[in-house]
Amino acid sequence: QVQLVESGGGSMQSGGSLRLSCAASGNTYRLNCMAWFRQAPGKEREGLATINNIGSTTYEDSVKGRFTISRDNAAMILQMNSLKPEDTATYYCAAGSCPPSGMLPHLWHHLFRFWGQGTQVTVSS
């Protein structure tokens, strides 16, 4: 069993930064890949970034150059810079299998078994 808990969400003006953290507990030795997703009301869950167990990363085009995924001790981090109003959503961390090269980001969620409860990010203009 794996438990994931997100923290660090909040409200920020356009151009600002937020740092999200995901704490993992339980049978973490089975976690080959971790990822960040987001979902706005009425929209599908969107994959943003992944990191595997040797530190290789993958980014969705809309956040590449603005967001950075990393691992810091027992936590997975999403550093979000240059925030835009369209970044407003509930952000989720997840654990499962990393998507293969070329897999469309809107399909990534099918590969992840474990999910956190989410943390809200609101960006105002």
PDB file of C-alpha atoms in Angstrom:
ATOM      1  CA  GLN A   1       0.000   0.000   0.000  1.00  0.00           C
ATOM      2  CA  VAL A   2       1.233   3.509  -0.901  1.00  0.00           C
ATOM      3  CA  GLN A   3       0.006   6.827   0.461  1.00  0.00           C
ATOM      4  CA  LEU A   4       0.670  10.162  -1.258  1.00  0.00           C
ATOM      5  CA  VAL A   5      -0.013  13.580   0.299  1.00  0.00           C
ATOM      6  CA  GLU A   6       0.363  16.898  -1.550  1.00  0.00           C
ATOM      7  CA  SER A   7       1.053  20.261   0.072  1.00  0.00           C
ATOM      8  CA  GLY A   8       2.098  23.780  -0.910  1.00  0.00           C
ATOM      9  CA  GLY A   9      -0.896  24.962  -2.917  1.00  0.00           C
ATOM     10  CA  GLY A  10      -2.447  28.387  -2.525  1.00  0.00           C
ATOM     11  CA  SER A  11      -3.227  31.654  -4.288  1.00  0.00           C
ATOM     12  CA  MET A  12      -0.738  33.610  -6.371  1.00  0.00           C
ATOM     13  CA  GLN A  13      -0.783  36.452  -8.882  1.00  0.00           C
ATOM     14  CA  SER A  14       0.318  35.991 -12.481  1.00  0.00           C
ATOM     15  CA  GLY A  15       4.088  35.771 -12.777  1.00  0.00           C
ATOM     16  CA  GLY A  16       4.539  34.427  -9.272  1.00  0.00           C
ATOM     17  CA  SER A  17       5.911  31.102  -8.050  1.00  0.00           C
ATOM     18  CA  LEU A  18       4.713  28.205  -5.922  1.00  0.00           C
ATOM     19  CA  ARG A  19       6.479  25.057  -4.733  1.00  0.00           C
ATOM     20  CA  LEU A  20       4.397  21.902  -4.361  1.00  0.00           C
ATOM     21  CA  SER A  21       5.558  18.877  -2.388  1.00  0.00           C
ATOM     22  CA  CYS A  22       4.350  15.266  -2.403  1.00  0.00           C
ATOM     23  CA  ALA A  23       5.202  13.020   0.546  1.00  0.00           C
ATOM     24  CA  ALA A  24       5.171   9.272  -0.134  1.00  0.00           C
ATOM     25  CA  SER A  25       4.821   6.546   2.484  1.00  0.00           C
ATOM     26  CA  GLY A  26       4.138   2.811   2.585  1.00  0.00           C
ATOM     27  CA  ASN A  27       5.698   0.373   0.111  1.00  0.00           C
ATOM     28  CA  THR A  28       7.652   3.047  -1.722  1.00  0.00           C
ATOM     29  CA  TYR A  29      10.217   0.566  -3.071  1.00  0.00           C
ATOM     30  CA  ARG A  30       7.628  -0.353  -5.715  1.00  0.00           C
ATOM     31  CA  LEU A  31       7.434   3.214  -7.066  1.00  0.00           C
ATOM     32  CA  ASN A  32       9.263   3.230 -10.413  1.00  0.00           C
ATOM     33  CA  CYS A  33       7.819   6.550 -11.578  1.00  0.00           C
ATOM     34  CA  MET A  34       6.149   9.573 -10.013  1.00  0.00           C
ATOM     35  CA  ALA A  35       4.296  12.401 -11.714  1.00  0.00           C
ATOM     36  CA  TRP A  36       2.337  15.617 -11.281  1.00  0.00           C
ATOM     37  CA  PHE A  37      -1.120  16.113 -12.815  1.00  0.00           C
ATOM     38  CA  ARG A  38      -3.704  18.875 -12.663  1.00  0.00           C
ATOM     39  CA  GLN A  39      -7.445  19.085 -13.221  1.00  0.00           C
ATOM     40  CA  ALA A  40      -9.686  22.125 -13.544  1.00  0.00           C
ATOM     41  CA  PRO A  41     -13.461  21.819 -12.935  1.00  0.00           C
ATOM     42  CA  GLY A  42     -15.203  20.262 -15.926  1.00  0.00           C
ATOM     43  CA  LYS A  43     -11.923  19.383 -17.661  1.00  0.00           C
ATOM     44  CA  GLU A  44      -9.941  16.167 -18.012  1.00  0.00           C
ATOM     45  CA  ARG A  45      -6.967  15.357 -15.822  1.00  0.00           C
ATOM     46  CA  GLU A  46      -3.784  16.582 -17.492  1.00  0.00           C
ATOM     47  CA  GLY A  47      -0.292  15.142 -17.067  1.00  0.00           C
ATOM     48  CA  LEU A  48       2.399  17.765 -16.441  1.00  0.00           C
ATOM     49  CA  ALA A  49       5.706  16.101 -15.582  1.00  0.00           C
ATOM     50  CA  THR A  50       7.212  12.733 -14.638  1.00  0.00           C
ATOM     51  CA  ILE A  51      10.385  11.558 -12.919  1.00  0.00           C
ATOM     52  CA  ASN A  52      11.645   7.973 -12.814  1.00  0.00           C
ATOM     53  CA  ASN A  53      13.727   6.153 -10.216  1.00  0.00           C
ATOM     54  CA  ILE A  54      17.042   7.303 -11.724  1.00  0.00           C
ATOM     55  CA  GLY A  55      16.012  10.950 -12.036  1.00  0.00           C
ATOM     56  CA  SER A  56      15.078  11.193 -15.729  1.00  0.00           C
ATOM     57  CA  THR A  57      12.269  13.693 -16.342  1.00  0.00           C
ATOM     58  CA  THR A  58       9.568  14.343 -18.933  1.00  0.00           C
ATOM     59  CA  TYR A  59       7.491  17.539 -19.314  1.00  0.00           C
ATOM     60  CA  GLU A  60       4.265  18.426 -21.069  1.00  0.00           C
ATOM     61  CA  ASP A  61       4.819  21.266 -23.544  1.00  0.00           C
ATOM     62  CA  SER A  62       2.616  23.815 -21.746  1.00  0.00           C
ATOM     63  CA  VAL A  63       4.810  23.773 -18.613  1.00  0.00           C
ATOM     64  CA  LYS A  64       8.254  23.027 -20.057  1.00  0.00           C
ATOM     65  CA  GLY A  65      10.642  25.826 -19.105  1.00  0.00           C
ATOM     66  CA  ARG A  66       8.348  27.078 -16.305  1.00  0.00           C
ATOM     67  CA  PHE A  67       7.856  24.018 -14.063  1.00  0.00           C
ATOM     68  CA  THR A  68      10.549  21.712 -12.691  1.00  0.00           C
ATOM     69  CA  ILE A  69       9.994  18.255 -11.180  1.00  0.00           C
ATOM     70  CA  SER A  70      12.566  16.843  -8.768  1.00  0.00           C
ATOM     71  CA  ARG A  71      13.025  14.528  -5.788  1.00  0.00           C
ATOM     72  CA  ASP A  72      14.264  15.867  -2.456  1.00  0.00           C
ATOM     73  CA  ASN A  73      14.856  13.157   0.167  1.00  0.00           C
ATOM     74  CA  ALA A  74      11.467  11.428   0.630  1.00  0.00           C
ATOM     75  CA  ALA A  75       9.464  14.114  -1.183  1.00  0.00           C
ATOM     76  CA  MET A  76       8.680  14.821  -4.822  1.00  0.00           C
ATOM     77  CA  ILE A  77       8.764  18.521  -5.702  1.00  0.00           C
ATOM     78  CA  LEU A  78       7.082  20.609  -8.388  1.00  0.00           C
ATOM     79  CA  GLN A  79       8.618  24.085  -8.617  1.00  0.00           C
ATOM     80  CA  MET A  80       6.223  26.325 -10.561  1.00  0.00           C
ATOM     81  CA  ASN A  81       7.502  29.656 -11.899  1.00  0.00           C
ATOM     82  CA  SER A  82       5.958  32.294 -14.186  1.00  0.00           C
ATOM     83  CA  LEU A  83       2.459  31.216 -13.197  1.00  0.00           C
ATOM     84  CA  LYS A  84      -0.471  32.049 -15.478  1.00  0.00           C
ATOM     85  CA  PRO A  85      -4.239  32.156 -14.797  1.00  0.00           C
ATOM     86  CA  GLU A  86      -4.634  29.024 -16.936  1.00  0.00           C
ATOM     87  CA  ASP A  87      -2.516  27.160 -14.366  1.00  0.00           C
ATOM     88  CA  THR A  88      -5.448  27.378 -11.927  1.00  0.00           C
ATOM     89  CA  ALA A  89      -6.453  23.803 -11.038  1.00  0.00           C
ATOM     90  CA  THR A  90      -6.258  21.082  -8.424  1.00  0.00           C
ATOM     91  CA  TYR A  91      -2.776  19.559  -8.573  1.00  0.00           C
ATOM     92  CA  TYR A  92      -2.236  15.838  -7.883  1.00  0.00           C
ATOM     93  CA  CYS A  93       0.827  13.706  -7.369  1.00  0.00           C
ATOM     94  CA  ALA A  94       0.743  10.118  -8.607  1.00  0.00           C
ATOM     95  CA  ALA A  95       2.891   6.980  -8.679  1.00  0.00           C
ATOM     96  CA  GLY A  96       2.994   4.225 -11.276  1.00  0.00           C
ATOM     97  CA  SER A  97       4.779   3.646 -14.589  1.00  0.00           C
ATOM     98  CA  CYS A  98       6.422   6.374 -16.620  1.00  0.00           C
ATOM     99  CA  PRO A  99       4.902   6.948 -20.055  1.00  0.00           C
ATOM    100  CA  PRO A 100       6.940   5.764 -23.035  1.00  0.00           C
ATOM    101  CA  SER A 101       8.463   8.267 -25.420  1.00  0.00           C
ATOM    102  CA  GLY A 102       5.782   9.780 -27.650  1.00  0.00           C
ATOM    103  CA  MET A 103       2.787   8.927 -25.463  1.00  0.00           C
ATOM    104  CA  LEU A 104       0.248  11.761 -25.497  1.00  0.00           C
ATOM    105  CA  PRO A 105       0.072  13.651 -22.158  1.00  0.00           C
ATOM    106  CA  HIS A 106      -3.724  13.313 -21.862  1.00  0.00           C
ATOM    107  CA  LEU A 107      -3.253   9.521 -21.706  1.00  0.00           C
ATOM    108  CA  TRP A 108      -0.570   9.478 -18.997  1.00  0.00           C
ATOM    109  CA  HIS A 109      -3.063   9.024 -16.127  1.00  0.00           C
ATOM    110  CA  HIS A 110      -3.854   5.450 -17.250  1.00  0.00           C
ATOM    111  CA  LEU A 111      -0.336   4.406 -16.171  1.00  0.00           C
ATOM    112  CA  PHE A 112      -0.560   5.624 -12.551  1.00  0.00           C
ATOM    113  CA  ARG A 113      -2.053   3.476  -9.799  1.00  0.00           C
ATOM    114  CA  PHE A 114      -1.603   5.613  -6.677  1.00  0.00           C
ATOM    115  CA  TRP A 115      -2.904   9.156  -6.236  1.00  0.00           C
ATOM    116  CA  GLY A 116      -2.861  11.898  -3.639  1.00  0.00           C
ATOM    117  CA  GLN A 117      -5.941  13.899  -2.646  1.00  0.00           C
ATOM    118  CA  GLY A 118      -4.822  17.049  -4.454  1.00  0.00           C
ATOM    119  CA  THR A 119      -3.887  20.606  -3.529  1.00  0.00           C
ATOM    120  CA  GLN A 120      -5.582  23.703  -4.955  1.00  0.00           C
ATOM    121  CA  VAL A 121      -3.625  26.289  -6.947  1.00  0.00           C
ATOM    122  CA  THR A 122      -5.325  29.553  -7.909  1.00  0.00           C
ATOM    123  CA  VAL A 123      -3.576  32.110 -10.136  1.00  0.00           C
ATOM    124  CA  SER A 124      -5.168  35.529 -10.580  1.00  0.00           C
ATOM    125  CA  SER A 125      -4.445  38.175 -13.197  1.00  0.00           C
TER     126      SER A 125
END
